[in-house]
Every structure is written in C-alpha cells, then in structure tokens.
Amino acid sequence: MLKEIHEQPQSIVDAYRGRLLASKGIIKMGSVDNNISRFLNANRIVIVACGTSWHAGLVAEYLFEDLARIPVEVEYASEFRYRNPIINKDDIVIAISQSGETADTLAAIKLAKSKGAFVFGVCNVVGSSIARETDTGAYTHAGPEIGVASTKAFTTQITVLALIALKLGNLKGELSNSMYNHYIQEMSLIPAKVEEVLKMDTEIEKIAAIYKDAPNCLYLGRGFNFPVALEGALKLKEISYIHAEGYPAAEMKHGPIALIDEHMPVIVIATKKGHYDKVVSNIQEIKARNGKIIAIVTKGDTIVREMADHVIEIPETEEAFTPLLSTIPLQLLSYYIAVMRGCNVDQPRNLAKSVTVE
Ligand code: M6R
C-alpha cells in the first residue's frame, strides 16, 4: 500500500499522458471526442460505482456540475441495480471501477444498457469485464493496484474524470479558453504537488502514533473535499479497524457533534477557497468541545494553525483539484495507524480486492 501511495505522482502522469496536452492547451480523449455530441447534448450524467470508486464519482459530481454545468446523480451500483431507475435516452451513464470486475457495478451497467443508455467506463484493469461491457470508456492507467485499500486508483479516476469535465466545460462554453488553459496548466503541476505532500510522511507518522489507539475518528470536509472525508474514513476503517465516519462538515451539528469530546480525533479538510470560513467555524465548534483536531490546510495557513492540534499543509491548487492533494495525507495517516496497530494493511481481514459476488 505504501508503495502504491508513493506511486501517485507517476500514476497521475500516466492517467493524463497523451490526453492532457499542456503545451497546446488542449485535452484529447478519443472515447469522448468520438461521442462528443452525445456528451454535449446529455441532459444528465448518472454515475454508478462502489466503495472508493463511488467516492471518485462524488468528486466527479462536483467537477461536472461546477466546470461543465451538467447535472449529475451518483448512485451506489448495488442500489441502482435493484431499483427501477429512470434512464432517458439523453442520459449518459458513467461506470467507475478499478478492477472492472465488481459484480454490482457490472449488473448496474447491464441494467442501464437494457434501458437504452450509453454507458462509458472508467476502469483501471485493461480488458476487464466492465471495460468490455461498456460502450466505450477511458482507462485510468494507474498500473496494477495490489493493496486491497484503493489509493492510486482513486486519484487516477479523479484525474480522468476531471479531464472529461474540463473538456466538456470548454466545449459547452462554460469555461473560457483562458480558464480552460489555466486548468490544464494547473493539472500538469499536480504530480509535483503530490510529491511535495508525500514528503510529509514522517510528520504524518508522528501524528499517527498519537492517535493509533483511538476507538473512533470523525472526518469532515465540504464541497470537493466532502467525498475526500468519506474516502479518508473508509481507508481508516478498512485497514486499521478503527470505526470512522465521514461527514460534510456542516452536517456535524445535525448529530455527530454529540460524539465530540477530548477523546475524539476529528480530521478536518480546511483548505483555502471554497467554504473555508464555514469550515473554520466548524473547527471552533469542535475546539469548544475539546475535540482533537487534525487539519489539512493550504500551505501558509495561519488561522487554522492557531486552533488545530496538528496541521498538515498541502500546496495551493484550484479548488476542483484539491481532492488529488488532500486525499494523500489521509491515505498515509491510515497506513501508519494500521501498521502501528499491527494490522495487515495490504490484505485486511474480511475484504477482497475485487468483489465479484453480491
Ligand atoms: O474495483 P472497484 O473499483 O469496482 O471496487 C469497488 C470497491 O470494492 C473498492 O473501491 C473498495 O471499496 C476498496 N477496498 C476501497 O479501498
């Protein structure tokens, strides 16, 4: 898992290689280009996936809505397949899967196709069942992911989905050429910024040593970083067996705040832009109840530093790309906590790498 976490600067490059042409300021994706009128005329995008891939789908919801103004619904494949979902001919279904073999996602694709939908796959494993079953798609090119806990698959899925959203946003006239070019240039800087975050390894290991025996953890984030909070909590649960919950930060007051006391570590993604001020007030609420705050902040932040027990800085980037950076410290934190608890991080109990049964 640690190897795969550290591979992310390279796997993100592999995900956009040949697609993100930064010097020309364009994004080229055969499977999108060949179906461009379908994409541009889509009324709605329905995303189906499970687990971490579902979290990438949630990030994509923000990307497509924000950058391309296309309405999106994100569905657990396991729920979608047993409902009687309404699929119209102008909807596009995107199925996301690392393994390309997840039974629920495969069944959701078959159902969507039976209703006449055009299904686009975002898969890692070349030639997998989902890659074959979908009408077309884009591989993430993350390389083999062996650790049961998905890491580089997540960031490469987001990379590919961001490229599609940017391209559609520009073609739909929602993103001016200069903004489009700006995002393209910014995306090309992401691998180096991920590298920078990975250098905080030792600092994160020290934080892990303090909280390794916590029975529960709460993860909070807003906007693009809400799915990252869910993903952070899933990572911790899977490999350390600590109970963890991810929440949109503002939902804390509707229930989870009752859990906060001096024994509750709360991991808050409080990067600049977006809903920064609102997240800062959530941090104050946690502080007032003596919760322990581990904050992921933008480099140079001084406000949250004053309030949090620990801060982990990530470089500044466009808000839409922050999940690619903010998720890295959460992966490392889970990894170190699990190792310190003596858990088998690569093959956690009760879990399989691909869930090919219901
Ligand atoms: O291969 P898939 O992306 O379709 O797998 C979906 C989930 O089973 C998977 O993401 C699972 O949640 C991982 N263990 C998360 O780390």
mmCIF file of C-alpha atoms and ligand atoms in Angstrom:
data_model
loop_
_atom_site.group_PDB
_atom_site.id
_atom_site.type_symbol
_atom_site.label_atom_id
_atom_site.label_comp_id
_atom_site.label_asym_id
_atom_site.label_seq_id
_atom_site.Cartn_x
_atom_site.Cartn_y
_atom_site.Cartn_z
ATOM 1 C CA MET A 1 0.000 0.000 0.000
ATOM 2 C CA LEU A 2 2.812 2.374 0.884
ATOM 3 C CA LYS A 3 4.434 1.708 -2.478
ATOM 4 C CA GLU A 4 1.162 2.433 -4.251
ATOM 5 C CA ILE A 5 0.623 5.640 -2.265
ATOM 6 C CA HIS A 6 4.069 6.792 -3.329
ATOM 7 C CA GLU A 7 3.421 5.871 -6.949
ATOM 8 C CA GLN A 8 0.723 8.517 -7.275
ATOM 9 C CA PRO A 9 2.813 11.302 -8.831
ATOM 10 C CA GLN A 10 3.676 8.858 -11.616
ATOM 11 C CA SER A 11 0.239 7.241 -11.915
ATOM 12 C CA ILE A 12 -1.406 10.655 -12.295
ATOM 13 C CA VAL A 13 1.015 11.447 -15.118
ATOM 14 C CA ASP A 14 0.165 8.068 -16.666
ATOM 15 C CA ALA A 15 -3.544 8.869 -16.376
ATOM 16 C CA TYR A 16 -3.195 12.091 -18.321
ATOM 17 C CA ARG A 17 -0.340 11.129 -20.647
ATOM 18 C CA GLY A 18 -1.352 11.690 -24.295
ATOM 19 C CA ARG A 19 -4.588 13.308 -23.114
ATOM 20 C CA LEU A 20 -3.528 16.493 -21.386
ATOM 21 C CA LEU A 21 -1.522 18.360 -23.983
ATOM 22 C CA ALA A 22 -0.364 21.205 -21.775
ATOM 23 C CA SER A 23 1.899 22.872 -24.359
ATOM 24 C CA LYS A 24 -1.013 23.082 -26.815
ATOM 25 C CA GLY A 25 -3.583 23.876 -24.127
ATOM 26 C CA ILE A 26 -5.892 21.054 -25.167
ATOM 27 C CA ILE A 27 -7.329 17.811 -23.833
ATOM 28 C CA LYS A 28 -7.585 14.934 -26.264
ATOM 29 C CA MET A 29 -9.596 11.847 -25.350
ATOM 30 C CA GLY A 30 -10.568 9.548 -28.188
ATOM 31 C CA SER A 31 -13.566 7.955 -26.500
ATOM 32 C CA VAL A 32 -15.014 11.352 -25.565
ATOM 33 C CA ASP A 33 -14.129 13.027 -28.877
ATOM 34 C CA ASN A 34 -15.772 10.202 -30.833
ATOM 35 C CA ASN A 35 -19.005 10.652 -28.904
ATOM 36 C CA ILE A 36 -18.838 14.364 -28.405
ATOM 37 C CA SER A 37 -22.380 15.240 -29.485
ATOM 38 C CA ARG A 38 -23.759 12.667 -27.048
ATOM 39 C CA PHE A 39 -21.737 14.277 -24.240
ATOM 40 C CA LEU A 40 -22.616 17.829 -25.208
ATOM 41 C CA ASN A 41 -26.301 17.056 -25.512
ATOM 42 C CA ALA A 42 -26.519 14.944 -22.381
ATOM 43 C CA ASN A 43 -29.337 16.025 -20.075
ATOM 44 C CA ARG A 44 -27.740 14.304 -17.156
ATOM 45 C CA ILE A 45 -24.869 12.069 -16.175
ATOM 46 C CA VAL A 46 -25.611 9.122 -13.914
ATOM 47 C CA ILE A 47 -22.554 7.673 -12.203
ATOM 48 C CA VAL A 48 -22.589 4.119 -10.847
ATOM 49 C CA ALA A 49 -19.815 2.653 -8.711
ATOM 50 C CA CYS A 50 -18.992 1.088 -5.330
ATOM 51 C CA GLY A 51 -16.661 1.920 -2.448
ATOM 52 C CA THR A 52 -13.726 4.167 -3.272
ATOM 53 C CA SER A 53 -14.824 4.354 -6.909
ATOM 54 C CA TRP A 54 -18.155 5.712 -5.673
ATOM 55 C CA HIS A 55 -16.240 8.391 -3.782
ATOM 56 C CA ALA A 56 -14.434 9.296 -7.020
ATOM 57 C CA GLY A 57 -17.907 9.519 -8.568
ATOM 58 C CA LEU A 58 -18.929 12.017 -5.895
ATOM 59 C CA VAL A 59 -15.886 14.153 -6.694
ATOM 60 C CA ALA A 60 -16.888 13.907 -10.366
ATOM 61 C CA GLU A 61 -20.351 15.188 -9.490
ATOM 62 C CA TYR A 62 -18.765 18.413 -8.244
ATOM 63 C CA LEU A 63 -16.451 18.523 -11.283
ATOM 64 C CA PHE A 64 -19.157 18.052 -13.918
ATOM 65 C CA GLU A 65 -21.574 20.412 -12.234
ATOM 66 C CA ASP A 66 -19.024 23.095 -11.494
ATOM 67 C CA LEU A 67 -16.931 23.044 -14.656
ATOM 68 C CA ALA A 68 -19.399 21.850 -17.290
ATOM 69 C CA ARG A 69 -22.799 22.650 -15.718
ATOM 70 C CA ILE A 70 -24.102 19.143 -16.384
ATOM 71 C CA PRO A 71 -26.464 17.712 -13.747
ATOM 72 C CA VAL A 72 -25.106 14.552 -12.166
ATOM 73 C CA GLU A 73 -26.501 11.782 -9.993
ATOM 74 C CA VAL A 74 -24.149 9.415 -8.226
ATOM 75 C CA GLU A 75 -25.538 6.026 -7.360
ATOM 76 C CA TYR A 76 -24.310 3.047 -5.403
ATOM 77 C CA ALA A 77 -24.317 0.385 -8.106
ATOM 78 C CA SER A 78 -25.776 -2.062 -5.588
ATOM 79 C CA GLU A 79 -28.836 0.162 -5.070
ATOM 80 C CA PHE A 80 -29.196 1.243 -8.682
ATOM 81 C CA ARG A 81 -29.373 -2.337 -9.933
ATOM 82 C CA TYR A 82 -32.341 -3.238 -7.760
ATOM 83 C CA ARG A 83 -34.358 -0.093 -8.262
ATOM 84 C CA ASN A 84 -36.331 0.704 -11.324
ATOM 85 C CA PRO A 85 -34.137 3.668 -12.244
ATOM 86 C CA ILE A 86 -35.369 6.271 -14.680
ATOM 87 C CA ILE A 87 -32.932 6.426 -17.561
ATOM 88 C CA ASN A 88 -33.660 8.636 -20.547
ATOM 89 C CA LYS A 89 -32.067 8.375 -23.956
ATOM 90 C CA ASP A 90 -30.139 11.597 -23.447
ATOM 91 C CA ASP A 91 -28.574 10.430 -20.191
ATOM 92 C CA ILE A 92 -25.020 9.193 -20.055
ATOM 93 C CA VAL A 93 -24.135 6.530 -17.532
ATOM 94 C CA ILE A 94 -20.540 6.508 -16.297
ATOM 95 C CA ALA A 95 -19.395 3.345 -14.514
ATOM 96 C CA ILE A 96 -16.261 3.680 -12.411
ATOM 97 C CA SER A 97 -14.276 0.656 -11.276
ATOM 98 C CA GLN A 98 -10.647 -0.088 -10.523
ATOM 99 C CA SER A 99 -10.886 -3.831 -11.074
ATOM 100 C CA GLY A 100 -13.554 -3.741 -13.738
ATOM 101 C CA GLU A 101 -14.970 -6.892 -12.145
ATOM 102 C CA THR A 102 -17.218 -5.583 -9.368
ATOM 103 C CA ALA A 103 -20.443 -7.583 -9.607
ATOM 104 C CA ASP A 104 -22.787 -4.780 -8.543
ATOM 105 C CA THR A 105 -21.261 -2.289 -10.989
ATOM 106 C CA LEU A 106 -21.392 -4.836 -13.788
ATOM 107 C CA ALA A 107 -25.069 -5.525 -13.066
ATOM 108 C CA ALA A 108 -25.815 -1.779 -12.983
ATOM 109 C CA ILE A 109 -24.187 -1.401 -16.419
ATOM 110 C CA LYS A 110 -26.258 -4.237 -17.851
ATOM 111 C CA LEU A 111 -29.424 -2.688 -16.451
ATOM 112 C CA ALA A 112 -28.568 0.761 -17.834
ATOM 113 C CA LYS A 113 -27.832 -0.745 -21.235
ATOM 114 C CA SER A 114 -31.099 -2.661 -21.231
ATOM 115 C CA LYS A 115 -32.818 0.698 -20.794
ATOM 116 C CA GLY A 116 -31.016 2.089 -23.833
ATOM 117 C CA ALA A 117 -28.380 4.145 -22.035
ATOM 118 C CA PHE A 118 -24.988 4.967 -23.465
ATOM 119 C CA VAL A 119 -22.507 3.635 -20.904
ATOM 120 C CA PHE A 120 -18.991 4.996 -20.508
ATOM 121 C CA GLY A 121 -16.492 3.100 -18.336
ATOM 122 C CA VAL A 122 -13.649 4.491 -16.256
ATOM 123 C CA CYS A 123 -11.606 1.392 -15.409
ATOM 124 C CA ASN A 124 -8.086 0.528 -14.456
ATOM 125 C CA VAL A 125 -7.783 -3.105 -15.480
ATOM 126 C CA VAL A 126 -7.404 -3.407 -19.225
ATOM 127 C CA GLY A 127 -9.733 -5.923 -20.840
ATOM 128 C CA SER A 128 -11.773 -6.388 -17.644
ATOM 129 C CA SER A 129 -15.465 -7.335 -17.772
ATOM 130 C CA ILE A 130 -16.580 -3.735 -17.208
ATOM 131 C CA ALA A 131 -14.219 -2.454 -19.894
ATOM 132 C CA ARG A 132 -15.766 -4.960 -22.283
ATOM 133 C CA GLU A 133 -19.371 -4.461 -21.225
ATOM 134 C CA THR A 134 -19.435 -0.648 -21.532
ATOM 135 C CA ASP A 135 -19.994 1.112 -24.890
ATOM 136 C CA THR A 136 -16.694 2.892 -24.616
ATOM 137 C CA GLY A 137 -14.529 4.425 -21.921
ATOM 138 C CA ALA A 138 -11.179 5.615 -20.697
ATOM 139 C CA TYR A 139 -8.614 3.593 -18.823
ATOM 140 C CA THR A 140 -7.046 5.190 -15.776
ATOM 141 C CA HIS A 141 -3.612 3.633 -16.401
ATOM 142 C CA ALA A 142 -2.843 3.527 -12.674
ATOM 143 C CA GLY A 143 -0.896 0.296 -13.142
ATOM 144 C CA PRO A 144 -1.576 -2.805 -11.035
ATOM 145 C CA GLU A 145 -3.105 -1.965 -7.668
ATOM 146 C CA ILE A 146 -2.450 -4.872 -5.337
ATOM 147 C CA GLY A 147 -3.274 -3.405 -1.915
ATOM 148 C CA VAL A 148 -6.897 -4.073 -1.052
ATOM 149 C CA ALA A 149 -7.281 -0.461 0.054
ATOM 150 C CA SER A 150 -7.564 1.579 -3.071
ATOM 151 C CA THR A 151 -5.200 4.564 -3.301
ATOM 152 C CA LYS A 152 -3.722 5.334 -6.702
ATOM 153 C CA ALA A 153 -6.886 4.052 -8.384
ATOM 154 C CA PHE A 154 -8.827 6.838 -6.646
ATOM 155 C CA THR A 155 -6.552 9.696 -7.699
ATOM 156 C CA THR A 156 -6.278 8.449 -11.280
ATOM 157 C CA GLN A 157 -10.063 8.076 -11.540
ATOM 158 C CA ILE A 158 -10.412 11.696 -10.418
ATOM 159 C CA THR A 159 -7.749 12.765 -12.915
ATOM 160 C CA VAL A 160 -9.544 11.125 -15.854
ATOM 161 C CA LEU A 161 -12.951 12.436 -14.777
ATOM 162 C CA ALA A 162 -11.518 15.949 -14.333
ATOM 163 C CA LEU A 163 -10.143 15.859 -17.891
ATOM 164 C CA ILE A 164 -13.580 14.949 -19.239
ATOM 165 C CA ALA A 165 -15.291 17.660 -17.183
ATOM 166 C CA LEU A 166 -12.780 20.297 -18.308
ATOM 167 C CA LYS A 167 -13.101 19.349 -21.943
ATOM 168 C CA LEU A 168 -16.899 19.403 -21.851
ATOM 169 C CA GLY A 169 -16.892 22.648 -19.858
ATOM 170 C CA ASN A 170 -14.821 24.339 -22.536
ATOM 171 C CA LEU A 171 -16.819 22.938 -25.462
ATOM 172 C CA LYS A 172 -20.087 23.920 -23.801
ATOM 173 C CA GLY A 173 -18.806 27.469 -23.373
ATOM 174 C CA GLU A 174 -18.903 27.244 -19.584
ATOM 175 C CA LEU A 175 -15.112 27.528 -19.302
ATOM 176 C CA SER A 176 -13.465 30.280 -21.316
ATOM 177 C CA ASN A 177 -10.384 29.339 -23.320
ATOM 178 C CA SER A 178 -8.179 31.161 -20.848
ATOM 179 C CA MET A 179 -9.705 29.395 -17.826
ATOM 180 C CA TYR A 180 -9.503 26.079 -19.688
ATOM 181 C CA ASN A 181 -5.865 26.683 -20.390
ATOM 182 C CA HIS A 182 -5.299 27.737 -16.794
ATOM 183 C CA TYR A 183 -6.830 24.471 -15.504
ATOM 184 C CA ILE A 184 -4.763 22.453 -17.969
ATOM 185 C CA GLN A 185 -1.558 24.095 -16.784
ATOM 186 C CA GLU A 186 -2.580 23.596 -13.160
ATOM 187 C CA MET A 187 -3.309 19.914 -13.763
ATOM 188 C CA SER A 188 0.173 19.467 -15.180
ATOM 189 C CA LEU A 189 1.580 20.723 -11.846
ATOM 190 C CA ILE A 190 -0.399 18.250 -9.729
ATOM 191 C CA PRO A 191 2.135 15.356 -9.796
ATOM 192 C CA ALA A 192 4.888 17.611 -8.391
ATOM 193 C CA LYS A 193 2.479 18.869 -5.731
ATOM 194 C CA VAL A 194 1.553 15.291 -4.774
ATOM 195 C CA GLU A 195 5.270 14.623 -4.457
ATOM 196 C CA GLU A 196 5.506 17.562 -2.067
ATOM 197 C CA VAL A 197 2.679 16.177 0.094
ATOM 198 C CA LEU A 198 4.352 12.767 0.201
ATOM 199 C CA LYS A 199 7.383 14.406 1.785
ATOM 200 C CA MET A 200 5.296 14.974 4.896
ATOM 201 C CA ASP A 201 5.415 11.268 5.546
ATOM 202 C CA THR A 202 7.408 11.496 8.794
ATOM 203 C CA GLU A 203 5.240 14.252 10.216
ATOM 204 C CA ILE A 204 2.118 12.192 9.477
ATOM 205 C CA GLU A 205 3.707 9.119 11.066
ATOM 206 C CA LYS A 206 4.161 11.131 14.299
ATOM 207 C CA ILE A 207 0.503 12.135 14.284
ATOM 208 C CA ALA A 208 -0.460 8.502 13.673
ATOM 209 C CA ALA A 209 1.493 7.457 16.790
ATOM 210 C CA ILE A 210 -0.623 9.822 18.916
ATOM 211 C CA TYR A 211 -3.993 8.600 17.657
ATOM 212 C CA LYS A 212 -3.367 4.927 16.909
ATOM 213 C CA ASP A 213 -5.466 3.759 19.862
ATOM 214 C CA ALA A 214 -8.481 5.972 19.224
ATOM 215 C CA PRO A 215 -11.658 3.908 19.075
ATOM 216 C CA ASN A 216 -13.399 6.341 16.717
ATOM 217 C CA CYS A 217 -12.499 9.102 14.282
ATOM 218 C CA LEU A 218 -14.556 11.701 12.512
ATOM 219 C CA TYR A 219 -13.636 13.089 9.072
ATOM 220 C CA LEU A 220 -15.102 16.373 7.871
ATOM 221 C CA GLY A 221 -14.892 18.238 4.584
ATOM 222 C CA ARG A 222 -17.066 20.396 2.370
ATOM 223 C CA GLY A 223 -17.642 20.767 -1.354
ATOM 224 C CA PHE A 224 -14.991 18.948 -3.365
ATOM 225 C CA ASN A 225 -13.498 17.727 -0.105
ATOM 226 C CA PHE A 226 -16.644 16.146 1.275
ATOM 227 C CA PRO A 227 -16.026 12.937 -0.742
ATOM 228 C CA VAL A 228 -12.400 13.066 0.429
ATOM 229 C CA ALA A 229 -13.654 12.969 4.030
ATOM 230 C CA LEU A 230 -15.707 9.863 3.169
ATOM 231 C CA GLU A 231 -12.696 8.287 1.494
ATOM 232 C CA GLY A 232 -10.416 9.113 4.443
ATOM 233 C CA ALA A 233 -12.832 7.421 6.826
ATOM 234 C CA LEU A 234 -13.175 4.365 4.581
ATOM 235 C CA LYS A 235 -9.385 3.987 4.366
ATOM 236 C CA LEU A 236 -9.016 4.087 8.138
ATOM 237 C CA LYS A 237 -11.854 1.598 8.735
ATOM 238 C CA GLU A 238 -10.623 -0.859 6.142
ATOM 239 C CA ILE A 239 -7.063 -1.249 7.258
ATOM 240 C CA SER A 240 -6.907 -0.261 10.943
ATOM 241 C CA TYR A 241 -10.388 -1.473 12.032
ATOM 242 C CA ILE A 242 -10.981 1.820 13.822
ATOM 243 C CA HIS A 243 -14.541 2.993 13.477
ATOM 244 C CA ALA A 244 -14.558 6.152 11.366
ATOM 245 C CA GLU A 245 -17.255 8.317 9.845
ATOM 246 C CA GLY A 246 -17.013 10.885 7.085
ATOM 247 C CA TYR A 247 -19.442 13.794 7.011
ATOM 248 C CA PRO A 248 -19.988 17.036 5.168
ATOM 249 C CA ALA A 249 -18.643 19.481 7.787
ATOM 250 C CA ALA A 250 -21.903 21.412 8.078
ATOM 251 C CA GLU A 251 -23.825 18.241 8.917
ATOM 252 C CA MET A 252 -21.843 17.890 12.136
ATOM 253 C CA LYS A 253 -24.382 19.987 14.008
ATOM 254 C CA HIS A 254 -27.174 17.613 12.962
ATOM 255 C CA GLY A 255 -25.863 14.720 15.011
ATOM 256 C CA PRO A 256 -22.165 13.813 15.055
ATOM 257 C CA ILE A 257 -21.340 16.814 17.264
ATOM 258 C CA ALA A 258 -22.798 14.795 20.137
ATOM 259 C CA LEU A 259 -19.834 12.440 19.857
ATOM 260 C CA ILE A 260 -17.199 15.109 20.296
ATOM 261 C CA ASP A 261 -15.179 15.165 23.487
ATOM 262 C CA GLU A 262 -11.489 15.106 24.350
ATOM 263 C CA HIS A 263 -11.204 11.513 23.132
ATOM 264 C CA MET A 264 -12.478 12.165 19.625
ATOM 265 C CA PRO A 265 -9.933 12.897 16.885
ATOM 266 C CA VAL A 266 -11.543 14.935 14.118
ATOM 267 C CA ILE A 267 -9.761 15.154 10.802
ATOM 268 C CA VAL A 268 -10.890 18.309 9.041
ATOM 269 C CA ILE A 269 -10.081 19.265 5.464
ATOM 270 C CA ALA A 270 -9.868 23.037 5.719
ATOM 271 C CA THR A 271 -8.179 24.162 2.547
ATOM 272 C CA LYS A 272 -8.447 27.761 1.333
ATOM 273 C CA LYS A 273 -11.137 28.800 -1.164
ATOM 274 C CA GLY A 274 -14.490 27.058 -1.252
ATOM 275 C CA HIS A 275 -16.085 27.094 2.137
ATOM 276 C CA TYR A 276 -13.014 27.908 4.167
ATOM 277 C CA ASP A 277 -14.699 30.336 6.614
ATOM 278 C CA LYS A 278 -17.501 27.912 7.263
ATOM 279 C CA VAL A 279 -15.082 25.075 7.952
ATOM 280 C CA VAL A 280 -13.137 27.356 10.301
ATOM 281 C CA SER A 281 -16.298 27.858 12.337
ATOM 282 C CA ASN A 282 -16.835 24.090 12.416
ATOM 283 C CA ILE A 283 -13.306 23.794 13.806
ATOM 284 C CA GLN A 284 -14.174 26.326 16.512
ATOM 285 C CA GLU A 285 -17.199 24.230 17.451
ATOM 286 C CA ILE A 286 -15.023 21.126 17.768
ATOM 287 C CA LYS A 287 -12.445 23.039 19.800
ATOM 288 C CA ALA A 288 -15.131 24.312 22.175
ATOM 289 C CA ARG A 289 -15.968 20.666 22.936
ATOM 290 C CA ASN A 290 -12.313 19.694 23.420
ATOM 291 C CA GLY A 291 -12.166 17.510 20.314
ATOM 292 C CA LYS A 292 -8.703 16.820 18.930
ATOM 293 C CA ILE A 293 -8.250 18.492 15.556
ATOM 294 C CA ILE A 294 -6.028 17.261 12.769
ATOM 295 C CA ALA A 295 -6.423 19.778 9.967
ATOM 296 C CA ILE A 296 -5.421 19.521 6.336
ATOM 297 C CA VAL A 297 -4.732 23.112 5.335
ATOM 298 C CA THR A 298 -3.341 25.102 2.433
ATOM 299 C CA LYS A 299 0.337 25.931 2.742
ATOM 300 C CA GLY A 300 0.879 29.137 4.711
ATOM 301 C CA ASP A 301 -2.450 28.989 6.565
ATOM 302 C CA THR A 302 -2.183 30.700 9.943
ATOM 303 C CA ILE A 303 -5.807 30.833 11.118
ATOM 304 C CA VAL A 304 -6.433 27.097 11.429
ATOM 305 C CA ARG A 305 -2.914 26.540 12.777
ATOM 306 C CA GLU A 306 -3.923 28.603 15.840
ATOM 307 C CA MET A 307 -6.860 26.320 16.583
ATOM 308 C CA ALA A 308 -5.854 22.838 15.462
ATOM 309 C CA ASP A 309 -3.812 20.323 17.457
ATOM 310 C CA HIS A 310 -1.977 19.291 14.298
ATOM 311 C CA VAL A 311 -1.847 20.724 10.812
ATOM 312 C CA ILE A 312 -0.758 19.060 7.606
ATOM 313 C CA GLU A 313 -0.082 21.523 4.810
ATOM 314 C CA ILE A 314 -0.807 20.850 1.171
ATOM 315 C CA PRO A 315 0.198 23.115 -1.724
ATOM 316 C CA GLU A 316 -2.326 25.517 -3.156
ATOM 317 C CA THR A 317 -4.193 24.451 -6.288
ATOM 318 C CA GLU A 318 -7.523 25.045 -7.997
ATOM 319 C CA GLU A 319 -10.335 24.040 -5.663
ATOM 320 C CA ALA A 320 -11.544 21.451 -8.175
ATOM 321 C CA PHE A 321 -8.201 19.654 -7.942
ATOM 322 C CA THR A 322 -7.770 19.749 -4.142
ATOM 323 C CA PRO A 323 -9.037 16.148 -3.717
ATOM 324 C CA LEU A 324 -5.930 14.986 -5.603
ATOM 325 C CA LEU A 325 -3.789 16.514 -2.861
ATOM 326 C CA SER A 326 -5.942 16.393 0.271
ATOM 327 C CA THR A 327 -6.518 12.654 -0.010
ATOM 328 C CA ILE A 328 -2.777 11.832 0.183
ATOM 329 C CA PRO A 329 -2.213 12.687 3.885
ATOM 330 C CA LEU A 330 -5.350 10.724 4.772
ATOM 331 C CA GLN A 331 -4.008 7.647 2.985
ATOM 332 C CA LEU A 332 -0.695 7.970 4.839
ATOM 333 C CA LEU A 333 -2.402 8.535 8.182
ATOM 334 C CA SER A 334 -4.475 5.357 7.789
ATOM 335 C CA TYR A 335 -1.445 3.434 6.637
ATOM 336 C CA TYR A 336 0.717 4.385 9.634
ATOM 337 C CA ILE A 337 -2.064 3.894 12.162
ATOM 338 C CA ALA A 338 -2.751 0.421 10.744
ATOM 339 C CA VAL A 339 0.931 -0.545 10.782
ATOM 340 C CA MET A 340 1.270 0.668 14.392
ATOM 341 C CA ARG A 341 -1.746 -1.418 15.378
ATOM 342 C CA GLY A 342 -0.104 -4.494 13.849
ATOM 343 C CA CYS A 343 -2.679 -4.864 11.071
ATOM 344 C CA ASN A 344 -2.044 -6.432 7.696
ATOM 345 C CA VAL A 345 -2.521 -3.294 5.612
ATOM 346 C CA ASP A 346 -2.281 -4.995 2.249
ATOM 347 C CA GLN A 347 -4.774 -7.706 2.989
ATOM 348 C CA PRO A 348 -7.191 -6.509 5.644
ATOM 349 C CA ARG A 349 -9.497 -9.067 7.210
ATOM 350 C CA ASN A 350 -12.803 -9.869 5.518
ATOM 351 C CA LEU A 351 -12.026 -7.883 2.381
ATOM 352 C CA ALA A 352 -11.242 -8.903 -1.191
ATOM 353 C CA LYS A 353 -9.560 -6.784 -3.842
ATOM 354 C CA SER A 354 -12.382 -7.270 -6.277
ATOM 355 C CA VAL A 355 -15.865 -8.037 -5.102
ATOM 356 C CA THR A 356 -17.124 -10.333 -7.820
ATOM 357 C CA VAL A 357 -20.089 -11.635 -5.837
ATOM 358 C CA GLU A 358 -23.088 -9.898 -4.372
HETATM 359 O O1 M6R B 1 -12.740 -2.420 -8.336
HETATM 360 P P1 M6R B 1 -13.755 -1.414 -7.914
HETATM 361 O O2 M6R B 1 -13.264 -0.019 -8.011
HETATM 362 O O3 M6R B 1 -15.062 -1.580 -8.649
HETATM 363 O O4 M6R B 1 -14.035 -1.725 -6.408
HETATM 364 C C1 M6R B 1 -15.013 -1.055 -5.684
HETATM 365 C C2 M6R B 1 -14.838 -1.273 -4.201
HETATM 366 O O5 M6R B 1 -14.972 -2.625 -3.881
HETATM 367 C C3 M6R B 1 -13.465 -0.781 -3.726
HETATM 368 O O6 M6R B 1 -13.251 0.561 -4.052
HETATM 369 C C4 M6R B 1 -13.322 -0.953 -2.215
HETATM 370 O O7 M6R B 1 -14.205 -0.090 -1.547
HETATM 371 C C5 M6R B 1 -11.869 -0.712 -1.819
HETATM 372 N N1 M6R B 1 -11.429 -1.738 -0.921
HETATM 373 C C6 M6R B 1 -11.656 0.615 -1.171
HETATM 374 O O8 M6R B 1 -10.374 0.802 -0.702
#
